[in-house]
GROMACS .gro file of C-alpha atoms in nm:
model
  137
    1MET     CA    1   4.788  11.863   2.086
    2LYS     CA    2   5.102  12.074   2.128
    3LYS     CA    3   5.062  12.449   2.097
    4LEU     CA    4   5.353  12.647   1.954
    5LEU     CA    5   5.400  13.022   1.968
    6ILE     CA    6   5.569  13.140   1.652
    7ASP     CA    7   5.782  13.449   1.715
    8THR     CA    8   5.751  13.754   1.492
    9ASN     CA    9   6.078  13.690   1.311
   10ILE     CA   10   5.964  13.343   1.196
   11VAL     CA   11   5.636  13.484   1.062
   12ILE     CA   12   5.817  13.761   0.876
   13ASP     CA   13   6.072  13.513   0.738
   14LEU     CA   14   5.789  13.310   0.592
   15LEU     CA   15   5.564  13.586   0.460
   16SER     CA   16   5.835  13.810   0.319
   17LYS     CA   17   6.035  13.510   0.191
   18ARG     CA   18   6.351  13.637   0.361
   19LYS     CA   19   6.657  13.484   0.205
   20GLY     CA   20   6.834  13.230   0.420
   21PHE     CA   21   6.542  13.187   0.660
   22TYR     CA   22   6.239  13.117   0.440
   23ASP     CA   23   6.309  12.745   0.405
   24ASP     CA   24   6.323  12.689   0.782
   25ALA     CA   25   6.000  12.880   0.836
   26ALA     CA   26   5.823  12.695   0.553
   27GLN     CA   27   5.938  12.357   0.688
   28LEU     CA   28   5.813  12.452   1.034
   29PHE     CA   29   5.465  12.528   0.902
   30SER     CA   30   5.464  12.213   0.689
   31LYS     CA   31   5.570  11.999   0.987
   32ALA     CA   32   5.302  12.153   1.205
   33ASP     CA   33   5.040  12.075   0.943
   34GLN     CA   34   5.157  11.712   0.911
   35ASP     CA   35   5.174  11.652   1.285
   36LYS     CA   36   4.856  11.842   1.374
   37LEU     CA   37   5.039  12.095   1.590
   38LYS     CA   38   4.855  12.414   1.677
   39LEU     CA   39   5.046  12.723   1.565
   40THR     CA   40   4.978  13.045   1.750
   41ILE     CA   41   5.101  13.402   1.724
   42SER     CA   42   5.033  13.703   1.940
   43SER     CA   43   4.793  13.958   1.799
   44LEU     CA   44   5.080  14.209   1.824
   45THR     CA   45   5.289  13.989   1.594
   46PHE     CA   46   5.005  13.994   1.346
   47ALA     CA   47   4.988  14.374   1.354
   48ASN     CA   48   5.366  14.414   1.332
   49THR     CA   49   5.379  14.173   1.040
   50ASN     CA   50   5.121  14.383   0.858
   51TYR     CA   51   5.331  14.692   0.914
   52ILE     CA   52   5.648  14.528   0.782
   53LEU     CA   53   5.476  14.367   0.485
   54SER     CA   54   5.315  14.698   0.389
   55LYS     CA   55   5.665  14.847   0.366
   56LEU     CA   56   5.770  14.568   0.127
   57ARG     CA   57   5.448  14.556  -0.074
   58SER     CA   58   5.132  14.759  -0.110
   59ALA     CA   59   4.897  14.784   0.187
   60LYS     CA   60   4.636  14.595  -0.017
   61ASP     CA   61   4.880  14.309  -0.089
   62ALA     CA   62   4.986  14.298   0.278
   63ARG     CA   63   4.625  14.260   0.390
   64GLU     CA   64   4.559  13.986   0.136
   65ILE     CA   65   4.869  13.794   0.249
   66LEU     CA   66   4.759  13.824   0.613
   67ARG     CA   67   4.403  13.711   0.532
   68LYS     CA   68   4.544  13.391   0.383
   69PHE     CA   69   4.798  13.349   0.663
   70LYS     CA   70   4.538  13.388   0.938
   71VAL     CA   71   4.387  13.053   0.834
   72LEU     CA   72   4.711  12.882   0.944
   73VAL     CA   73   4.743  13.024   1.294
   74GLU     CA   74   4.547  13.108   1.606
   75LEU     CA   75   4.582  13.469   1.721
   76LEU     CA   76   4.646  13.494   2.094
   77PRO     CA   77   4.465  13.785   2.253
   78LEU     CA   78   4.634  14.054   2.456
   79ASN     CA   79   4.476  14.187   2.771
   80ASP     CA   80   4.564  14.422   3.056
   81LYS     CA   81   4.721  14.146   3.265
   82ILE     CA   82   4.955  14.040   2.981
   83THR     CA   83   5.042  14.402   2.908
   84GLU     CA   84   5.121  14.479   3.273
   85LEU     CA   85   5.335  14.167   3.309
   86ALA     CA   86   5.531  14.254   2.994
   87LEU     CA   87   5.579  14.616   3.104
   88SER     CA   88   5.708  14.514   3.446
   89ASP     CA   89   5.944  14.240   3.326
   90GLU     CA   90   6.269  14.402   3.216
   91SER     CA   91   6.441  14.068   3.152
   92PHE     CA   92   6.309  14.068   2.794
   93PRO     CA   93   6.507  14.273   2.541
   94ASP     CA   94   6.196  14.456   2.429
   95PHE     CA   95   5.830  14.495   2.511
   96GLU     CA   96   5.712  14.286   2.214
   97ASP     CA   97   5.908  13.981   2.333
   98GLY     CA   98   5.753  14.020   2.678
   99LEU     CA   99   5.405  14.044   2.529
  100GLN     CA  100   5.461  13.732   2.322
  101TYR     CA  101   5.597  13.542   2.622
  102TYR     CA  102   5.312  13.634   2.856
  103SER     CA  103   5.058  13.566   2.580
  104ALA     CA  104   5.211  13.219   2.553
  105LEU     CA  105   5.192  13.163   2.929
  106GLU     CA  106   4.833  13.285   2.957
  107ASN     CA  107   4.721  13.068   2.665
  108ASP     CA  108   4.890  12.741   2.765
  109VAL     CA  109   5.145  12.736   2.485
  110ASP     CA  110   5.394  12.448   2.509
  111ILE     CA  111   5.694  12.579   2.310
  112ILE     CA  112   5.813  12.912   2.175
  113ILE     CA  113   5.973  12.895   1.830
  114THR     CA  114   6.207  13.181   1.742
  115ARG     CA  115   6.513  13.263   1.537
  116ASN     CA  116   6.671  13.458   1.826
  117LYS     CA  117   6.664  13.246   2.141
  118LYS     CA  118   6.841  13.519   2.335
  119ASP     CA  119   6.520  13.726   2.311
  120PHE     CA  120   6.356  13.469   2.538
  121LYS     CA  121   6.648  13.375   2.763
  122SER     CA  122   6.441  13.429   3.078
  123SER     CA  123   6.155  13.212   2.952
  124LYS     CA  124   6.015  12.939   3.174
  125LEU     CA  125   5.874  12.775   2.860
  126PRO     CA  126   6.093  12.572   2.625
  127VAL     CA  127   6.237  12.794   2.351
  128LEU     CA  128   6.365  12.640   2.029
  129THR     CA  129   6.483  12.767   1.695
  130SER     CA  130   6.292  12.632   1.398
  131LYS     CA  131   6.596  12.414   1.312
  132GLU     CA  132   6.602  12.268   1.664
  133PHE     CA  133   6.230  12.207   1.660
  134LEU     CA  134   6.242  12.032   1.322
  135ALA     CA  135   6.535  11.816   1.436
  136SER     CA  136   6.350  11.713   1.754
  137PHE     CA  137   6.060  11.549   1.570
   0.00000   0.00000   0.00000
């Protein structure tokens, strides 16, 4: 079973129904369900998504959305090793991207799905946009 790491921007596109990106994110989740792909996100993505959703909606609504969403994905844990690797690797545009990448490596993820491939340009794992991923299956 293929494991996919879904980048923060894809999760936010889906949960906040961001115009222009929602359809791609929804198709990605639908395709994963049909093909029995395992969707994963970093626990930091989950926390950041809560923060962003709580700015768009009430904190109570944000939590309820995340409770329902958590059924669809596996949360990848963060640990000291992942944190140290992300802090020491300056090839990622920001710390969150590094954390997601090293979470993916440590948890045997096969593909990273993102809207901004440039955020993962130094990745040793395959990185696809949701459009590319959907077209490849």
